[in-house]
Structure formats: structure tokens, C-alpha cells
Amino acid sequence: MSARGHGFGIDIGGSGVKGAAVDLATGELIQERIKVATPHPATPGAVAETVAKVVAQSGWDGPVGITMPSVIIGGVVRTAANIDKSWIGIDARALFSQALGGREVTVLNDADAAGMAEDRYGAAKDLDGLVMLLTFGTGIGSAVMYNGVLMPNSELGHIEVGGQEAEHRAAASIKDRDGLTYAQWAVEVSKVLVTLENLFWPNVFVAGGGISRDYAEWIPLLTNRTPVVAADLKNTAGIVGAAMAVSAGIAP
Ligand code: BGC
């Protein structure tokens, strides 16, 4: 299966490798999302096999876009903050392409993919200027979009805020680890947003990651000045952005 106007995206996360075919006119999935558990340890060879399983199950035979929680330059993995360290230096594009029978593959950062999807089809679709998406999960991912163009690999989750990396202060995993209430956690998120808005002056922040489903519990508690909107596409943003990237030939 592959068709004009359709793409295929895979989102590699800590618990699952998820993929589906996407209608690029609407940003909607055109088949049920396929999820296979992420292997442990999540070494390059084991993850490549899992990616091949997801694609085989879907029946898709065209190009594939794949996200990873890493800086990706020219298809090569450069950082591994929350994934197996053996990924660093691996040519992920070549590895996945080989696992998929030599087909065309694009690999990009997970938050960058989500940012592209939210900017085209989701929460930021009608917004111009500088849009900054932050995903709150195990770490904090970021995507910086200016008038629809992505500035890849921004890694703002690692910016220092009050002597601590932003993601060590305000990732969703910190809320869980420390048993913080939404009100307590919102104080930490606000500190991160104030640092970012004072440096970048975005028009809007889009808040993504699983915790954005509960946006009503915490977005109203934020005290920074820039408007914050919840991501729209929820758990499909990475898949949709990956499909967009490979279809558009975007390969950071
Ligand atoms: C990584 C980013 C990633 C983010 C969300 C961070 O720790 O450095 O590359 O986008 O987590 O997964």
C-alpha cells in the first residue's frame, strides 16, 4: 500500500514504536495506529527490527519517516539523552533503510516532527510568526517553527533554568517522580517558559506530550506572558510529522 497524497510515519518512543499511514491533505491517519513495544535494551539493531515489524504489519511499501528522541543531522544520531547510548554516531537513516529493504527513509527529531504537524494541521495552523512547541514527557522536546519553516534540532529542553536543565526541572516525568501537584509543577513549567520567551519571543507556545491531554488542569495555572495552547493532534503528532517530512524530502 502506498498512494499519492499519503505518507507513512513512525514515532519511536520509550514504551512503543508506533506507526500509521497518513493523509497529507488533512493530517489524519488513514489506518489504525500500529504499536509494537520498544525492545529493551533499545539498541539500534533491535529497534530497527521493531520498525520493520510495524511497517510490515501496516502493509505500506513506500517511503517512511521516522522520529527519534535525539538530535539527528544528515540521518546520523548525535545525542541520546533518554535512549540507549549506543545510538550515538549511528547512521539511523541507513540502518532503517536497510531494515526496510532499501527504501527511502527520513529520520528526524521527535519534537521537530510534532511541531511540523501541529503547525500545519493542529493547534498552530492559523498562527503566523514564531511558534514554539514543547513536548512534556520523559524529557522536554522542542520545535521552533517560523512561518511554517522548521529550525531543526533546537533541544531547548536542555537549556539551563535557575542552575538546572529545563527537562530536569519540568518534564512530565519529574512531576511523577516527585509526586508534584499540577499547581506545583506549573510553577516549574512557568520558569522554563519565562526563560524561553525572554530569549526567543515566540508568538505562542504549543504544549504537547501525553500530559497535554490534561491541559485544563495546568495551562490556566501558568504565569508566563506568552499564550500557551494545548497540542491538538495528541498522540499522532509524531507520526504525522514524520510522514510529512519524508514526503516533503525534509531530512535534517
Ligand atoms: C532529547 C530531545 C527529545 C526530547 C523529547 C530530550 O531529552 O534531548 O532530542 O526531543 O527529549 O523526547
mmCIF file of C-alpha atoms and ligand atoms in Angstrom:
data_model
loop_
_atom_site.group_PDB
_atom_site.id
_atom_site.type_symbol
_atom_site.label_atom_id
_atom_site.label_comp_id
_atom_site.label_asym_id
_atom_site.label_seq_id
_atom_site.Cartn_x
_atom_site.Cartn_y
_atom_site.Cartn_z
ATOM 1 C CA MET A 1 0.000 0.000 0.000
ATOM 2 C CA SER A 2 1.200 3.500 -0.850
ATOM 3 C CA ALA A 3 -0.578 6.255 -2.694
ATOM 4 C CA ARG A 4 -0.211 9.824 -3.873
ATOM 5 C CA GLY A 5 -1.036 12.260 -1.120
ATOM 6 C CA HIS A 6 -0.395 9.656 1.559
ATOM 7 C CA GLY A 7 2.716 9.207 3.680
ATOM 8 C CA PHE A 8 3.861 6.896 6.435
ATOM 9 C CA GLY A 9 5.290 7.935 9.804
ATOM 10 C CA ILE A 10 6.808 6.074 12.719
ATOM 11 C CA ASP A 11 7.331 7.525 16.181
ATOM 12 C CA ILE A 12 9.940 5.753 18.299
ATOM 13 C CA GLY A 13 9.231 6.273 21.979
ATOM 14 C CA GLY A 14 10.377 4.755 25.252
ATOM 15 C CA SER A 15 7.444 2.346 25.510
ATOM 16 C CA GLY A 16 6.262 1.845 21.950
ATOM 17 C CA VAL A 17 7.195 2.098 18.295
ATOM 18 C CA LYS A 18 4.040 3.479 16.682
ATOM 19 C CA GLY A 19 3.266 3.925 13.013
ATOM 20 C CA ALA A 20 0.487 4.568 10.536
ATOM 21 C CA ALA A 21 -0.250 5.832 7.054
ATOM 22 C CA VAL A 22 -1.315 9.488 6.957
ATOM 23 C CA ASP A 23 -3.486 11.527 4.603
ATOM 24 C CA LEU A 24 -1.241 14.524 3.964
ATOM 25 C CA ALA A 25 -4.143 16.725 2.867
ATOM 26 C CA THR A 26 -5.792 16.526 6.300
ATOM 27 C CA GLY A 27 -3.123 15.222 8.683
ATOM 28 C CA GLU A 28 -5.408 12.345 9.631
ATOM 29 C CA LEU A 29 -4.375 8.726 9.998
ATOM 30 C CA ILE A 30 -5.881 6.562 7.270
ATOM 31 C CA GLN A 31 -5.437 3.322 9.172
ATOM 32 C CA GLU A 32 -5.396 2.295 12.796
ATOM 33 C CA ARG A 33 -2.141 3.135 14.559
ATOM 34 C CA ILE A 34 0.107 0.103 14.870
ATOM 35 C CA LYS A 35 2.065 -0.165 18.109
ATOM 36 C CA VAL A 36 4.809 -2.648 18.928
ATOM 37 C CA ALA A 37 6.562 -2.498 22.310
ATOM 38 C CA THR A 38 10.001 -0.860 22.237
ATOM 39 C CA PRO A 39 12.621 -3.572 22.804
ATOM 40 C CA HIS A 40 14.753 -3.446 25.947
ATOM 41 C CA PRO A 41 17.552 -2.655 25.700
ATOM 42 C CA ALA A 42 16.551 -0.388 22.812
ATOM 43 C CA THR A 43 19.725 -0.936 20.827
ATOM 44 C CA PRO A 44 19.909 0.134 17.170
ATOM 45 C CA GLY A 45 19.594 -3.393 15.754
ATOM 46 C CA ALA A 46 16.633 -4.321 17.985
ATOM 47 C CA VAL A 47 14.783 -1.062 17.262
ATOM 48 C CA ALA A 48 15.374 -1.428 13.512
ATOM 49 C CA GLU A 49 13.763 -4.881 13.641
ATOM 50 C CA THR A 50 10.788 -3.423 15.507
ATOM 51 C CA VAL A 51 10.416 -0.650 12.923
ATOM 52 C CA ALA A 52 10.415 -3.293 10.171
ATOM 53 C CA LYS A 53 7.657 -5.189 12.032
ATOM 54 C CA VAL A 54 5.465 -2.091 12.278
ATOM 55 C CA VAL A 55 5.861 -1.339 8.573
ATOM 56 C CA ALA A 56 5.222 -4.985 7.614
ATOM 57 C CA GLN A 57 2.046 -5.062 9.720
ATOM 58 C CA SER A 58 0.761 -1.923 8.039
ATOM 59 C CA GLY A 59 1.228 -3.225 4.521
ATOM 60 C CA TRP A 60 2.864 0.091 3.500
ATOM 61 C CA ASP A 61 5.507 -0.213 0.790
ATOM 62 C CA GLY A 62 6.508 3.423 0.158
ATOM 63 C CA PRO A 63 8.958 5.835 1.829
ATOM 64 C CA VAL A 64 8.939 6.029 5.636
ATOM 65 C CA GLY A 65 9.554 8.959 8.017
ATOM 66 C CA ILE A 66 10.859 8.039 11.469
ATOM 67 C CA THR A 67 11.232 10.114 14.634
ATOM 68 C CA MET A 68 13.756 9.609 17.410
ATOM 69 C CA PRO A 69 14.255 11.454 20.725
ATOM 70 C CA SER A 70 17.653 12.681 19.526
ATOM 71 C CA VAL A 71 19.476 15.319 17.574
ATOM 72 C CA ILE A 72 19.624 13.997 14.015
ATOM 73 C CA ILE A 73 21.983 15.500 11.472
ATOM 74 C CA GLY A 74 22.150 14.036 7.977
ATOM 75 C CA GLY A 75 20.406 10.917 9.260
ATOM 76 C CA VAL A 76 23.047 10.379 11.969
ATOM 77 C CA VAL A 77 22.069 10.253 15.662
ATOM 78 C CA ARG A 78 24.114 12.800 17.612
ATOM 79 C CA THR A 79 22.584 12.708 21.114
ATOM 80 C CA ALA A 80 20.864 10.137 23.315
ATOM 81 C CA ALA A 81 19.541 11.926 26.419
ATOM 82 C CA ASN A 82 16.789 9.419 27.202
ATOM 83 C CA ILE A 83 17.623 6.471 24.924
ATOM 84 C CA ASP A 84 20.308 3.812 24.736
ATOM 85 C CA LYS A 85 23.706 5.486 24.454
ATOM 86 C CA SER A 86 24.787 3.017 21.751
ATOM 87 C CA TRP A 87 22.743 5.112 19.277
ATOM 88 C CA ILE A 88 25.269 7.956 19.281
ATOM 89 C CA GLY A 89 27.081 8.123 15.949
ATOM 90 C CA ILE A 90 24.766 5.595 14.256
ATOM 91 C CA ASP A 91 23.568 6.408 10.739
ATOM 92 C CA ALA A 92 19.918 5.760 11.582
ATOM 93 C CA ARG A 93 18.742 6.579 8.083
ATOM 94 C CA ALA A 94 20.997 3.900 6.564
ATOM 95 C CA LEU A 95 20.147 1.394 9.316
ATOM 96 C CA PHE A 96 16.362 1.780 8.951
ATOM 97 C CA SER A 97 16.539 1.898 5.174
ATOM 98 C CA GLN A 98 18.414 -1.399 5.167
ATOM 99 C CA ALA A 99 15.898 -2.937 7.598
ATOM 100 C CA LEU A 100 13.139 -1.809 5.208
ATOM 101 C CA GLY A 101 14.572 -3.356 2.077
ATOM 102 C CA GLY A 102 16.498 -0.296 0.912
ATOM 103 C CA ARG A 103 13.541 2.057 0.658
ATOM 104 C CA GLU A 104 13.678 5.840 1.140
ATOM 105 C CA VAL A 105 13.747 6.854 4.799
ATOM 106 C CA THR A 106 13.883 10.203 6.617
ATOM 107 C CA VAL A 107 14.860 10.353 10.285
ATOM 108 C CA LEU A 108 14.167 13.425 12.403
ATOM 109 C CA ASN A 109 13.834 14.548 15.997
ATOM 110 C CA ASP A 110 10.516 13.581 17.661
ATOM 111 C CA ALA A 111 9.577 17.083 18.822
ATOM 112 C CA ASP A 112 10.509 18.554 15.435
ATOM 113 C CA ALA A 113 8.069 16.137 13.807
ATOM 114 C CA ALA A 114 5.338 17.022 16.309
ATOM 115 C CA GLY A 115 5.994 20.732 15.736
ATOM 116 C CA MET A 116 5.644 20.387 11.973
ATOM 117 C CA ALA A 117 2.364 18.509 12.394
ATOM 118 C CA GLU A 118 0.881 20.971 14.899
ATOM 119 C CA ASP A 119 1.970 23.890 12.745
ATOM 120 C CA ARG A 120 0.335 22.525 9.578
ATOM 121 C CA TYR A 121 -2.748 20.698 10.875
ATOM 122 C CA GLY A 122 -3.082 21.293 14.604
ATOM 123 C CA ALA A 123 -3.024 23.903 17.339
ATOM 124 C CA ALA A 124 -0.844 26.383 15.419
ATOM 125 C CA LYS A 125 -2.359 26.000 11.956
ATOM 126 C CA ASP A 126 -3.799 29.509 11.828
ATOM 127 C CA LEU A 127 -0.894 31.188 13.616
ATOM 128 C CA ASP A 128 1.914 33.094 11.896
ATOM 129 C CA GLY A 129 5.327 34.089 13.108
ATOM 130 C CA LEU A 130 7.370 32.194 15.641
ATOM 131 C CA VAL A 131 5.669 29.119 17.067
ATOM 132 C CA MET A 132 7.454 27.133 19.742
ATOM 133 C CA LEU A 133 6.221 23.634 20.545
ATOM 134 C CA LEU A 134 7.368 21.951 23.746
ATOM 135 C CA THR A 135 6.626 18.297 24.440
ATOM 136 C CA PHE A 136 6.465 17.323 28.099
ATOM 137 C CA GLY A 137 7.248 13.656 28.651
ATOM 138 C CA THR A 138 10.276 11.761 29.953
ATOM 139 C CA GLY A 139 12.266 14.791 28.808
ATOM 140 C CA ILE A 140 11.267 18.094 27.221
ATOM 141 C CA GLY A 141 11.410 18.237 23.447
ATOM 142 C CA SER A 142 11.215 21.437 21.421
ATOM 143 C CA ALA A 143 10.383 22.541 17.896
ATOM 144 C CA VAL A 144 10.899 26.078 16.621
ATOM 145 C CA MET A 145 8.813 26.981 13.567
ATOM 146 C CA TYR A 146 8.928 30.327 11.807
ATOM 147 C CA ASN A 147 6.122 30.907 9.293
ATOM 148 C CA GLY A 148 5.871 27.177 8.768
ATOM 149 C CA VAL A 149 9.600 26.536 8.386
ATOM 150 C CA LEU A 150 11.285 24.343 10.980
ATOM 151 C CA MET A 151 14.587 25.252 12.591
ATOM 152 C CA PRO A 152 15.654 21.673 13.366
ATOM 153 C CA ASN A 153 17.280 20.201 16.491
ATOM 154 C CA SER A 154 16.616 23.107 18.841
ATOM 155 C CA GLU A 155 16.964 20.982 22.041
ATOM 156 C CA LEU A 156 15.544 23.660 24.330
ATOM 157 C CA GLY A 157 14.753 21.064 26.984
ATOM 158 C CA HIS A 158 18.422 21.241 27.872
ATOM 159 C CA ILE A 159 18.560 25.000 28.383
ATOM 160 C CA GLU A 160 19.662 25.975 31.875
ATOM 161 C CA VAL A 161 16.938 27.454 34.058
ATOM 162 C CA GLY A 162 17.891 28.517 37.567
ATOM 163 C CA GLY A 163 21.005 26.341 37.539
ATOM 164 C CA GLN A 164 19.197 23.217 36.304
ATOM 165 C CA GLU A 165 18.435 21.748 32.898
ATOM 166 C CA ALA A 166 14.855 22.620 31.922
ATOM 167 C CA GLU A 167 13.872 18.961 31.463
ATOM 168 C CA HIS A 168 15.265 18.019 34.872
ATOM 169 C CA ARG A 169 13.047 20.698 36.375
ATOM 170 C CA ALA A 170 9.803 20.494 34.421
ATOM 171 C CA ALA A 171 9.455 17.323 32.319
ATOM 172 C CA ALA A 172 6.237 15.403 32.993
ATOM 173 C CA SER A 173 8.419 12.604 34.402
ATOM 174 C CA ILE A 174 9.612 14.972 37.166
ATOM 175 C CA LYS A 175 6.017 15.647 38.208
ATOM 176 C CA ASP A 176 5.513 11.876 38.551
ATOM 177 C CA ARG A 177 8.883 11.217 40.180
ATOM 178 C CA ASP A 178 8.447 13.905 42.833
ATOM 179 C CA GLY A 179 4.698 13.487 43.290
ATOM 180 C CA LEU A 180 4.061 17.152 42.412
ATOM 181 C CA THR A 181 0.550 18.551 42.140
ATOM 182 C CA TYR A 182 -0.355 20.338 38.916
ATOM 183 C CA ALA A 183 -0.044 23.628 40.779
ATOM 184 C CA GLN A 184 3.493 22.800 41.964
ATOM 185 C CA TRP A 185 4.547 21.529 38.577
ATOM 186 C CA ALA A 186 3.081 24.582 36.796
ATOM 187 C CA VAL A 187 5.476 26.773 38.823
ATOM 188 C CA GLU A 188 8.420 24.869 37.316
ATOM 189 C CA VAL A 189 6.980 24.904 33.795
ATOM 190 C CA SER A 190 6.386 28.658 34.101
ATOM 191 C CA LYS A 191 10.054 29.221 34.975
ATOM 192 C CA VAL A 192 11.090 27.347 31.818
ATOM 193 C CA LEU A 193 8.621 29.275 29.653
ATOM 194 C CA VAL A 194 9.766 32.636 31.049
ATOM 195 C CA THR A 195 13.385 31.789 30.224
ATOM 196 C CA LEU A 196 12.425 30.778 26.683
ATOM 197 C CA GLU A 197 10.115 33.714 25.997
ATOM 198 C CA ASN A 198 12.748 36.186 27.180
ATOM 199 C CA LEU A 199 15.236 34.728 24.696
ATOM 200 C CA PHE A 200 13.052 33.898 21.675
ATOM 201 C CA TRP A 201 9.854 35.974 21.997
ATOM 202 C CA PRO A 202 7.585 33.384 20.335
ATOM 203 C CA ASN A 203 4.020 34.356 19.376
ATOM 204 C CA VAL A 204 2.684 31.231 21.024
ATOM 205 C CA PHE A 205 3.793 28.119 22.875
ATOM 206 C CA VAL A 206 2.152 24.834 21.922
ATOM 207 C CA ALA A 207 2.245 22.350 24.796
ATOM 208 C CA GLY A 208 2.439 18.714 23.694
ATOM 209 C CA GLY A 209 3.255 15.308 25.142
ATOM 210 C CA GLY A 210 0.862 12.969 26.945
ATOM 211 C CA ILE A 211 0.249 15.441 29.765
ATOM 212 C CA SER A 212 -1.241 17.941 27.298
ATOM 213 C CA ARG A 213 -4.406 15.797 27.376
ATOM 214 C CA ASP A 214 -4.919 17.185 30.894
ATOM 215 C CA TYR A 215 -4.219 20.741 29.739
ATOM 216 C CA ALA A 216 -7.209 22.177 31.598
ATOM 217 C CA GLU A 217 -5.558 21.137 34.871
ATOM 218 C CA TRP A 218 -2.359 23.106 34.365
ATOM 219 C CA ILE A 219 -2.253 25.501 31.397
ATOM 220 C CA PRO A 220 -4.503 28.006 33.220
ATOM 221 C CA LEU A 221 -2.032 27.952 36.152
ATOM 222 C CA LEU A 222 0.979 29.087 34.088
ATOM 223 C CA THR A 223 2.236 32.567 34.904
ATOM 224 C CA ASN A 224 4.443 33.391 31.902
ATOM 225 C CA ARG A 225 3.330 36.112 29.463
ATOM 226 C CA THR A 226 3.147 34.320 26.081
ATOM 227 C CA PRO A 227 -0.100 32.454 25.327
ATOM 228 C CA VAL A 228 0.138 28.678 25.743
ATOM 229 C CA VAL A 229 -2.204 26.428 23.762
ATOM 230 C CA ALA A 230 -2.570 22.661 24.070
ATOM 231 C CA ALA A 231 -1.443 20.492 21.172
ATOM 232 C CA ASP A 232 -4.327 19.226 19.058
ATOM 233 C CA LEU A 233 -3.004 16.069 17.478
ATOM 234 C CA LYS A 234 -2.098 14.439 20.778
ATOM 235 C CA ASN A 235 -0.527 11.030 20.262
ATOM 236 C CA THR A 236 -0.479 11.171 16.466
ATOM 237 C CA ALA A 237 1.659 14.321 16.029
ATOM 238 C CA GLY A 238 4.994 12.476 15.748
ATOM 239 C CA ILE A 239 3.624 10.020 13.192
ATOM 240 C CA VAL A 240 2.023 12.787 11.120
ATOM 241 C CA GLY A 241 5.153 14.989 11.209
ATOM 242 C CA ALA A 242 7.369 12.064 10.222
ATOM 243 C CA ALA A 243 5.096 11.303 7.258
ATOM 244 C CA MET A 244 5.181 14.997 6.255
ATOM 245 C CA ALA A 245 8.982 15.121 6.487
ATOM 246 C CA VAL A 246 9.622 12.119 4.268
ATOM 247 C CA SER A 247 7.015 13.241 1.729
ATOM 248 C CA ALA A 248 8.455 16.765 1.580
ATOM 249 C CA GLY A 249 12.026 15.490 1.399
ATOM 250 C CA ILE A 250 12.895 17.267 4.668
ATOM 251 C CA ALA A 251 15.917 15.481 6.130
ATOM 252 C CA PRO A 252 17.551 17.448 8.945
HETATM 253 C C1 BGC B 1 16.019 14.961 23.841
HETATM 254 C C2 BGC B 1 15.318 15.540 22.638
HETATM 255 C C3 BGC B 1 13.899 14.993 22.551
HETATM 256 C C4 BGC B 1 13.161 15.181 23.852
HETATM 257 C C5 BGC B 1 11.778 14.574 23.826
HETATM 258 C C6 BGC B 1 15.185 15.207 25.076
HETATM 259 O O1 BGC B 1 15.819 14.649 26.186
HETATM 260 O O2 BGC B 1 17.284 15.565 24.002
HETATM 261 O O3 BGC B 1 16.040 15.251 21.458
HETATM 262 O O4 BGC B 1 13.221 15.666 21.502
HETATM 263 O O5 BGC B 1 13.902 14.621 24.919
HETATM 264 O O6 BGC B 1 11.815 13.208 23.558
#
